[in-house]
Short mmCIF file of C-alpha atoms and ligand atoms in Angstrom, two decimals:
data_model
loop_
_atom_site.label_atom_id
_atom_site.label_comp_id
_atom_site.label_asym_id
_atom_site.label_seq_id
_atom_site.Cartn_x
_atom_site.Cartn_y
_atom_site.Cartn_z
CA MET A 1 111.03 83.70 83.34
CA SER A 2 108.97 86.66 82.22
CA THR A 3 110.14 89.98 83.58
CA THR A 4 107.11 92.00 82.51
CA LEU A 5 106.73 94.70 85.12
CA SER A 6 103.45 94.37 86.92
CA HIS A 7 101.76 97.12 88.87
CA ASP A 8 98.94 94.83 89.78
CA GLU A 9 99.57 92.48 92.64
CA ALA A 10 96.80 90.05 91.67
CA ASP A 11 98.51 89.54 88.36
CA HIS A 12 101.97 89.29 89.84
CA ASP A 13 100.70 87.01 92.56
CA ALA A 14 99.26 84.52 90.07
CA ARG A 15 102.72 84.32 88.51
CA ARG A 16 104.26 83.87 91.96
CA ALA A 17 101.85 81.01 92.65
CA ARG A 18 102.67 79.30 89.33
CA GLN A 19 106.37 79.60 90.03
CA TRP A 20 105.86 78.30 93.52
CA LEU A 21 104.01 75.27 92.21
CA ALA A 22 106.77 74.77 89.66
CA GLY A 23 109.23 74.64 92.53
CA GLN A 24 110.88 77.89 91.51
CA ALA A 25 109.97 80.00 94.50
CA ARG A 26 111.49 80.55 97.85
CA GLY A 27 110.07 82.17 100.95
CA GLY A 28 112.95 84.42 101.77
CA ALA A 29 114.94 82.15 104.05
CA VAL A 30 112.14 79.57 103.89
CA SER A 31 112.30 76.42 101.74
CA ARG A 32 109.31 75.12 99.80
CA ALA A 33 108.82 72.30 102.30
CA GLU A 34 108.92 74.78 105.15
CA LEU A 35 106.43 76.96 103.34
CA ILE A 36 103.98 74.11 103.04
CA GLU A 37 104.48 73.36 106.71
CA LEU A 38 104.03 77.02 107.49
CA ALA A 39 100.83 77.13 105.48
CA ALA A 40 99.50 74.19 107.49
CA ALA A 41 100.46 75.82 110.77
CA MET A 42 98.92 79.05 109.62
CA SER A 43 95.58 77.51 108.71
CA ALA A 44 95.24 76.65 112.39
CA LEU A 45 95.39 80.39 112.90
CA ALA A 46 92.29 81.27 110.95
CA ALA A 47 90.85 82.75 114.11
CA ALA A 48 94.06 84.61 114.84
CA ALA A 49 93.63 86.71 111.73
CA ASP A 50 95.67 89.74 110.77
CA ASP A 51 95.93 92.64 113.05
CA ARG A 52 95.42 90.81 116.30
CA GLY A 53 97.32 92.18 119.18
CA PRO A 54 100.62 90.52 119.97
CA VAL A 55 100.66 87.52 122.26
CA ALA A 56 103.07 89.23 124.61
CA LEU A 57 104.21 92.83 124.70
CA ALA A 58 107.69 93.54 125.95
CA ALA A 59 107.58 96.03 128.79
CA ASP A 60 108.63 99.48 127.64
CA PRO A 61 108.45 102.29 130.14
CA VAL A 62 108.00 105.03 127.52
CA GLY A 63 104.56 106.32 126.52
CA VAL A 64 101.05 105.55 127.67
CA ASP A 65 100.71 102.31 125.73
CA PRO A 66 103.61 100.00 126.55
CA GLY A 67 104.26 99.43 122.87
CA ILE A 68 103.77 102.99 121.59
CA VAL A 69 106.18 105.85 122.28
CA LYS A 70 104.08 108.93 121.53
CA PRO A 71 101.41 110.16 123.97
CA LEU A 72 97.89 108.94 123.20
CA PRO A 73 95.58 111.77 124.30
CA ALA A 74 91.98 110.53 124.36
CA GLU A 75 90.76 113.43 122.22
CA LEU A 76 93.09 112.42 119.35
CA LEU A 77 93.52 108.65 119.48
CA THR A 78 91.65 105.59 120.76
CA PRO A 79 93.59 102.48 121.83
CA VAL A 80 92.76 99.29 119.90
CA GLU A 81 94.67 96.59 121.79
CA SER A 82 98.38 97.50 121.29
CA ASN A 83 97.51 99.96 118.52
CA ALA A 84 95.86 103.36 118.34
CA GLU A 85 93.24 104.65 115.93
CA MET A 86 92.70 108.25 114.98
CA ARG A 87 89.50 109.90 116.19
CA TRP A 88 87.81 111.32 113.14
CA GLU A 89 86.54 114.40 114.99
CA ALA A 90 90.22 115.26 115.54
CA MET A 91 90.46 115.97 111.79
CA ALA A 92 87.71 118.62 111.76
CA GLY A 93 89.26 121.98 110.89
CA GLN A 94 92.62 120.38 110.05
CA GLY A 95 94.41 120.71 106.74
CA TYR A 96 94.95 118.01 104.19
CA MET A 97 97.54 116.04 106.18
CA VAL A 98 96.99 114.15 109.41
CA PRO A 99 99.33 115.73 111.97
CA ASN A 100 101.88 113.31 113.42
CA ASP A 101 100.36 113.58 116.93
CA ARG A 102 97.11 111.95 115.77
CA PHE A 103 98.32 109.59 113.00
CA PHE A 104 97.15 106.02 113.75
CA VAL A 105 99.68 103.46 114.95
CA ARG A 106 99.59 99.80 113.99
CA ASN A 107 102.28 97.72 115.68
CA HIS A 108 102.47 93.94 115.49
CA THR A 109 104.63 94.03 118.64
CA HIS A 110 106.07 97.29 119.87
CA THR A 111 107.95 100.35 118.65
CA PRO A 112 111.71 99.64 118.71
CA ARG A 113 114.09 102.48 119.62
CA LEU A 114 116.67 102.55 116.84
CA ASP A 115 119.80 104.69 116.49
CA ALA A 116 120.10 106.42 113.10
CA ASP A 117 123.89 106.46 113.37
CA THR A 118 124.24 102.69 113.56
CA TRP A 119 121.16 101.84 111.47
CA ARG A 120 121.80 100.20 108.08
CA LEU A 121 119.62 99.29 105.14
CA ARG A 122 120.94 95.88 104.08
CA LEU A 123 120.17 94.72 100.55
CA PHE A 124 120.94 91.19 99.45
CA GLY A 125 119.79 88.48 97.08
CA ASP A 126 120.31 87.17 93.56
CA GLY A 127 118.37 90.10 92.09
CA LEU A 128 121.46 92.24 92.72
CA ARG A 129 124.71 92.06 90.78
CA GLY A 130 127.18 89.67 92.46
CA THR A 131 124.43 88.15 94.63
CA PRO A 132 125.33 89.79 97.96
CA THR A 133 124.29 87.60 100.90
CA ARG A 134 122.30 88.45 103.99
CA ASP A 135 125.56 88.40 105.99
CA ALA A 136 127.51 90.45 103.45
CA PRO A 137 124.86 92.78 102.03
CA VAL A 138 125.04 96.07 100.11
CA GLU A 139 124.64 98.66 102.88
CA PHE A 140 123.30 102.19 103.04
CA GLY A 141 123.50 104.28 106.21
CA TYR A 142 121.10 107.05 107.19
CA ALA A 143 123.46 109.74 105.89
CA ASP A 144 123.90 107.83 102.61
CA LEU A 145 120.15 107.87 102.02
CA ARG A 146 119.85 111.54 102.94
CA ALA A 147 122.60 112.35 100.44
CA LEU A 148 120.63 110.84 97.53
CA PRO A 149 118.12 112.98 95.59
CA ALA A 150 114.93 113.23 97.68
CA VAL A 151 111.29 113.14 96.73
CA GLU A 152 108.39 114.40 98.84
CA LEU A 153 104.83 113.24 98.26
CA PRO A 154 101.51 112.97 100.07
CA ALA A 155 100.52 109.34 100.51
CA LEU A 156 97.78 107.51 102.33
CA VAL A 157 98.57 104.65 104.70
CA GLU A 158 95.61 102.52 105.74
CA CYS A 159 95.34 99.26 107.59
CA ALA A 160 93.68 96.55 105.45
CA GLY A 161 91.42 95.84 108.44
CA ASN A 162 90.25 99.44 108.79
CA GLY A 163 86.47 99.39 109.27
CA ARG A 164 86.45 95.74 110.39
CA HIS A 165 84.25 96.61 113.40
CA PHE A 166 81.38 97.32 110.99
CA PHE A 167 81.22 93.70 109.80
CA ALA A 168 79.82 93.07 113.30
CA ALA A 169 78.17 96.42 113.99
CA GLN A 170 76.32 96.83 110.69
CA GLN A 171 76.19 93.43 109.02
CA ASP A 172 75.90 90.89 111.83
CA THR A 173 78.93 88.99 110.50
CA PRO A 174 81.60 89.61 113.15
CA VAL A 175 85.22 88.96 112.19
CA SER A 176 87.97 88.43 114.74
CA GLY A 177 90.99 90.70 114.60
CA LEU A 178 91.51 94.31 115.56
CA GLN A 179 88.14 96.04 115.76
CA TRP A 180 89.04 99.24 113.93
CA ARG A 181 86.22 101.68 113.27
CA LEU A 182 87.40 104.04 110.52
CA GLY A 183 90.46 105.59 112.18
CA GLY A 184 93.09 103.14 110.87
CA VAL A 185 94.00 105.53 108.06
CA GLY A 186 95.96 108.74 107.49
CA VAL A 187 97.61 110.90 104.84
CA ALA A 188 101.03 112.43 105.48
CA ARG A 189 103.68 114.16 103.43
CA TRP A 190 106.52 111.66 103.22
CA ARG A 191 110.04 112.65 102.22
CA GLY A 192 112.69 110.17 101.28
CA VAL A 193 114.50 108.41 98.47
CA PRO A 194 112.65 106.49 95.76
CA LEU A 195 113.22 102.78 96.36
CA ALA A 196 114.06 102.61 92.64
CA THR A 197 117.10 104.88 93.17
CA VAL A 198 118.45 102.72 95.98
CA LEU A 199 117.82 99.47 94.08
CA ARG A 200 119.71 100.82 91.07
CA HIS A 201 122.61 101.99 93.24
CA ALA A 202 122.66 98.53 94.82
CA GLY A 203 123.05 96.86 91.41
CA LEU A 204 119.54 95.72 90.50
CA THR A 205 119.56 93.11 87.74
CA ALA A 206 117.06 92.91 84.88
CA ASP A 207 115.61 89.62 86.09
CA ALA A 208 114.70 90.63 89.66
CA VAL A 209 110.98 89.99 90.34
CA ASP A 210 110.39 90.60 94.06
CA VAL A 211 111.70 92.90 96.77
CA MET A 212 111.02 92.01 100.39
CA PRO A 213 111.61 94.70 103.05
CA GLU A 214 111.83 93.41 106.61
CA GLY A 215 111.21 95.36 109.83
CA LEU A 216 113.66 95.57 112.75
CA ASP A 217 110.88 95.33 115.35
CA PRO A 218 110.68 92.05 117.32
CA PRO A 219 109.44 88.86 115.61
CA TYR A 220 105.66 88.49 115.61
CA VAL A 221 104.34 85.58 117.62
CA THR A 222 100.66 84.74 117.28
CA GLY A 223 98.70 81.67 118.31
CA GLY A 224 101.98 80.18 119.59
CA VAL A 225 103.63 80.41 116.16
CA ASP A 226 106.65 82.64 115.59
CA LEU A 227 106.15 84.20 112.17
CA GLY A 228 109.45 86.05 112.27
CA ARG A 229 109.91 89.69 111.51
CA VAL A 230 107.24 91.66 109.68
CA ARG A 231 107.94 91.40 105.93
CA ARG A 232 105.91 91.27 102.75
CA PRO A 233 107.22 91.06 99.17
CA LEU A 234 106.56 93.78 96.63
CA PRO A 235 106.53 93.05 92.91
CA ILE A 236 109.46 94.78 91.23
CA GLY A 237 107.06 96.78 89.04
CA LYS A 238 105.52 98.48 92.07
CA ALA A 239 108.90 98.77 93.83
CA LEU A 240 110.30 100.72 90.86
CA ASP A 241 107.18 102.82 90.38
CA ASP A 242 106.24 105.07 93.30
CA VAL A 243 107.59 103.40 96.46
CA LEU A 244 109.62 105.57 98.85
CA LEU A 245 112.16 104.88 101.55
CA ALA A 246 110.90 107.67 103.80
CA TYR A 247 112.84 109.42 106.56
CA GLU A 248 110.53 112.40 107.12
CA MET A 249 106.83 112.65 107.88
CA ASN A 250 105.09 116.03 107.54
CA GLY A 251 108.42 117.87 107.62
CA ALA A 252 109.74 116.20 110.79
CA PRO A 253 112.13 113.27 111.13
CA LEU A 254 110.07 110.09 111.06
CA PRO A 255 108.60 109.62 114.58
CA ALA A 256 109.64 106.42 116.39
CA ASP A 257 106.16 104.88 116.13
CA HIS A 258 105.99 105.48 112.37
CA GLY A 259 109.27 103.77 111.52
CA PHE A 260 112.28 105.84 112.60
CA PRO A 261 114.80 106.06 111.10
CA VAL A 262 113.45 104.79 107.73
CA ARG A 263 110.24 103.13 106.55
CA VAL A 264 108.83 101.97 103.25
CA VAL A 265 105.81 103.89 101.91
CA VAL A 266 103.77 102.09 99.23
CA PRO A 267 101.09 104.48 97.91
CA GLY A 268 97.62 102.99 97.42
CA TRP A 269 98.49 99.60 98.86
CA ILE A 270 97.44 98.16 102.20
CA GLY A 271 99.35 99.42 105.23
CA ILE A 272 101.26 96.18 105.81
CA SER A 273 103.22 96.84 102.58
CA SER A 274 104.64 100.01 104.13
CA VAL A 275 107.17 98.23 106.35
CA LYS A 276 108.38 100.40 109.25
CA TRP A 277 111.89 100.32 110.76
CA VAL A 278 113.13 98.67 107.57
CA GLY A 279 116.50 96.88 107.83
CA PRO A 280 117.15 93.82 105.65
CA MET A 281 115.74 93.80 102.11
CA GLU A 282 115.94 90.78 99.83
CA VAL A 283 115.90 91.35 96.07
CA SER A 284 115.12 88.12 94.28
CA THR A 285 114.83 86.65 90.78
CA THR A 286 112.39 84.08 92.15
CA PRO A 287 109.10 84.92 93.84
CA LEU A 288 109.19 85.51 97.59
CA PHE A 289 106.68 84.56 100.22
CA SER A 290 106.02 85.44 103.81
CA PRO A 291 103.04 84.81 106.10
CA TRP A 292 101.98 88.37 105.22
CA ASN A 293 101.27 87.49 101.59
CA THR A 294 100.18 83.86 101.97
CA ARG A 295 97.90 83.29 104.95
CA LEU A 296 97.39 86.88 105.99
CA TYR A 297 96.34 89.81 103.83
CA ARG A 298 94.54 87.66 101.33
CA MET A 299 90.84 87.53 100.57
CA PHE A 300 89.52 84.21 101.87
CA GLY A 301 85.95 83.01 102.30
CA PRO A 302 82.68 82.81 100.38
CA GLY A 303 82.95 84.65 97.07
CA HIS A 304 86.74 84.29 97.13
CA PRO A 305 87.42 80.81 95.76
CA GLY A 306 90.81 79.18 96.09
CA ASP A 307 93.50 81.23 97.72
CA GLY A 308 91.42 84.37 97.41
CA GLY A 309 93.97 86.67 95.83
CA PRO A 310 96.05 89.27 97.58
CA ALA A 311 94.44 92.16 99.44
CA ASP A 312 96.73 94.75 97.90
CA VAL A 313 94.72 97.79 96.81
CA GLN A 314 92.63 99.65 99.37
CA SER A 315 88.83 99.89 99.01
CA VAL A 316 86.67 103.04 98.79
CA LYS A 317 85.63 104.58 102.11
CA SER A 318 84.11 107.77 103.51
CA ALA A 319 84.15 109.22 107.03
CA PHE A 320 82.48 112.16 108.74
CA GLU A 321 84.74 114.34 110.88
CA LEU A 322 82.29 113.97 113.75
CA PRO A 323 82.33 112.10 117.04
CA TRP A 324 80.41 108.84 117.02
CA ASP A 325 76.98 109.79 118.49
CA ALA A 326 77.74 113.47 117.94
CA ARG A 327 75.38 116.02 119.50
CA LEU A 328 74.12 118.75 117.18
CA ALA A 329 71.65 121.58 117.74
CA ALA A 330 68.16 120.84 116.39
CA GLY A 331 66.87 123.51 114.00
CA VAL A 332 70.30 125.06 113.49
CA GLU A 333 72.07 124.77 110.14
CA THR A 334 75.55 123.33 110.41
CA THR A 335 78.35 122.30 108.07
CA LEU A 336 79.12 118.58 107.99
CA THR A 337 82.63 117.76 106.81
CA GLY A 338 84.35 114.52 105.93
CA ARG A 339 86.88 112.77 103.72
CA SER A 340 86.73 109.93 101.18
CA TRP A 341 89.51 107.82 99.68
CA SER A 342 90.26 104.81 97.49
CA GLY A 343 93.40 102.81 96.79
CA ALA A 344 92.54 102.53 93.08
CA GLY A 345 92.64 106.25 92.26
CA PRO A 346 91.39 109.68 93.26
CA ILE A 347 87.80 110.28 94.35
CA ASP A 348 85.48 111.54 91.62
CA ARG A 349 82.32 112.39 93.60
CA VAL A 350 80.76 112.07 97.04
CA GLU A 351 77.12 112.02 98.10
CA VAL A 352 75.62 112.50 101.55
CA ASP A 353 72.25 111.35 102.89
CA THR A 354 70.96 112.99 106.07
CA GLY A 355 67.57 111.29 105.86
CA ASP A 356 65.99 112.73 102.71
CA GLY A 357 67.96 110.93 100.02
CA TRP A 358 71.38 111.24 98.41
CA HIS A 359 72.70 114.71 97.55
CA PRO A 360 76.09 115.67 96.11
CA ALA A 361 78.59 116.96 98.65
CA THR A 362 80.84 119.93 97.82
CA LEU A 363 84.40 118.77 97.17
CA VAL A 364 87.48 120.80 98.11
CA GLU A 365 88.81 121.52 94.61
CA ALA A 366 92.44 121.74 95.73
CA ASP A 367 92.30 118.07 96.80
CA ARG A 368 91.34 116.77 93.34
CA GLY A 369 93.65 113.97 92.25
CA GLY A 370 95.20 113.44 95.67
CA PRO A 371 95.19 110.40 97.95
CA TRP A 372 92.04 111.55 99.71
CA GLN A 373 89.31 114.11 99.18
CA ARG A 374 87.80 116.53 101.69
CA TRP A 375 84.12 117.41 101.26
CA SER A 376 81.32 119.24 103.04
CA THR A 377 77.58 119.72 103.02
CA ARG A 378 75.11 121.89 104.94
CA TRP A 379 72.51 120.27 107.15
CA CYS A 380 69.85 121.51 109.55
CA PRO A 381 68.57 118.74 111.86
CA PRO A 382 64.81 119.36 111.49
CA THR A 383 63.79 118.14 114.94
CA ALA A 384 65.39 116.88 118.13
CA GLY A 385 66.07 113.16 118.16
CA ARG A 386 68.31 110.49 116.65
CA TRP A 387 69.49 110.86 113.07
CA THR A 388 71.67 108.75 110.80
CA LEU A 389 74.19 110.34 108.47
CA ARG A 390 75.58 108.48 105.49
CA ALA A 391 78.28 109.36 102.95
CA ARG A 392 79.38 107.42 99.88
CA ALA A 393 82.05 108.02 97.28
CA VAL A 394 82.92 106.95 93.74
CA ASP A 395 86.53 106.91 92.58
CA VAL A 396 87.77 107.80 89.10
CA THR A 397 87.89 104.11 88.14
CA GLY A 398 84.15 103.85 88.90
CA ARG A 399 84.50 101.87 92.13
CA VAL A 400 81.58 102.69 94.42
CA GLN A 401 80.67 102.06 98.05
CA PRO A 402 77.92 99.45 98.33
CA ASP A 403 75.29 99.50 101.09
CA ARG A 404 76.78 96.24 102.32
CA ALA A 405 80.44 95.28 102.20
CA GLY A 406 81.39 91.91 100.73
CA PHE A 407 82.33 89.49 103.47
CA ASN A 408 85.77 87.90 103.72
CA ASP A 409 87.11 85.71 106.52
CA LEU A 410 89.85 88.06 107.67
CA GLY A 411 87.66 91.17 107.57
CA TYR A 412 89.63 93.28 105.11
CA HIS A 413 88.49 96.14 102.92
CA PHE A 414 85.17 97.04 104.55
CA ASP A 415 83.75 99.45 101.99
CA GLY A 416 80.04 99.50 102.94
CA VAL A 417 78.33 102.84 103.60
CA ILE A 418 78.72 103.59 107.31
CA ARG A 419 75.60 104.61 109.25
CA HIS A 420 76.89 107.38 111.50
CA PRO A 421 74.52 108.12 114.41
CA VAL A 422 74.01 111.69 115.69
CA THR A 423 71.60 113.17 118.21
CA ALA A 424 69.98 116.56 117.67
CA VAL A 425 69.09 118.33 120.92
N1 MTE B 1 108.05 96.61 110.81
C1 MTE B 1 106.73 96.76 110.83
N2 MTE B 1 106.15 97.43 109.81
C2 MTE B 1 104.82 97.63 109.80
C3 MTE B 1 104.00 97.09 110.84
C4 MTE B 1 104.64 96.43 111.92
O1 MTE B 1 104.00 95.99 112.89
N3 MTE B 1 106.01 96.28 111.88
N4 MTE B 1 102.64 97.23 110.75
C5 MTE B 1 102.10 97.40 109.38
C6 MTE B 1 100.70 97.68 109.34
S1 MTE B 1 99.65 96.36 109.52
C7 MTE B 1 100.22 98.95 109.05
S2 MTE B 1 98.58 99.20 108.85
C8 MTE B 1 101.15 100.11 108.94
C9 MTE B 1 100.76 101.20 109.92
O2 MTE B 1 101.64 102.30 109.83
P1 MTE B 1 101.61 103.40 111.01
O3 MTE B 1 101.74 102.70 112.32
O4 MTE B 1 102.74 104.34 110.71
O5 MTE B 1 100.29 104.11 110.91
O6 MTE B 1 102.50 99.76 109.17
C10 MTE B 1 102.87 98.50 108.64
N5 MTE B 1 104.28 98.32 108.78
MO1 MO B 2 97.58 97.01 108.91
#
């Protein structure tokens, strides 16, 4: 089998599919027959698309939301079923990073309380020398990871369904699933060990093709089907490139809701790749599958023939750091601020329209090349009344934000220009 390292999931995924059809693939602990059965069961779940709330939440006395540990003050976060989205106005006047108190939380079930002293990363599979098994894996404890050379980098984590609400609100094509506005995104400074370092210490072989981290949170049950623990394979090329096993977030130990003691951080890729509370990790010489890369997190629907392709790389988006329906003073000049981002590369330019056409926004130079870009523009609401603000960005690869986002059945990657209402008084 070819071991060309792929950074592009679409490419890698096509190879996975060919190998699957050739009978060479396994779905982690799932046989091919089971996979086909699973696919059939999953198609009955079309309506229960990604990012639905869990069917049942275990009672947990800690925190305001039963599934989330940290407080959810209304001025910082808005509940979205068992999840919480950041309020964009809570970023006005903040620095580059999203502080941990307002970072969005996306939980398929609920935040588990894990003990760093007994926690173990457990690597197994035929992509490691000696083929360690799930029951007799290569183990790393918390202290082992902290003793390895660390890397710290800013990275953006965004839910693939971020912006889904606007398929209904702006385009009249509602999609079921969590109705995120734009707050299912954040940038933090993550510190940890490159996954590549750990894989090499664990005895990575040259013919490994997939790495599948699995969370230690409870199995995800949706539409009456138990999909097992959250897990999604990563092509080895991406796993060896810039993926981190992170144990710190913005200089603090990883908060419980964000994956304590250790999570995966996959820069540029959809949030589901960044598995929290990671425990088991299969390393395989044959392609791996899970519901999170077969029936979920793929682009299905008109314009996406066949199996649609994986929804790996985030789209281009822009947000104003203003409340929805913000009140501004008529006739008084004000500074509008916001941020833009893209999974494909840094932002090149941003334009804002306050009602008289598109004008370039001023970019914060220090942010150039980073995972998102702060910008600002001056605006004086000419008269009292309702106004619509729009912002659109272009990334360095030339990807732009269209007026209308392309539809897909599961409502991923909304990239249309958002019409942000404000009232001048
Ligand atoms: N184990 C586990 N990892 C997970 C999830 C989960 O429910 N369980 N949710 C995923 C999804 S869909 C997203 S968008 C991100 C959200 O990360 P955050 O909660 O730290 O913002 O975590 C991902 N990792
Ligand atoms: Mo997500």
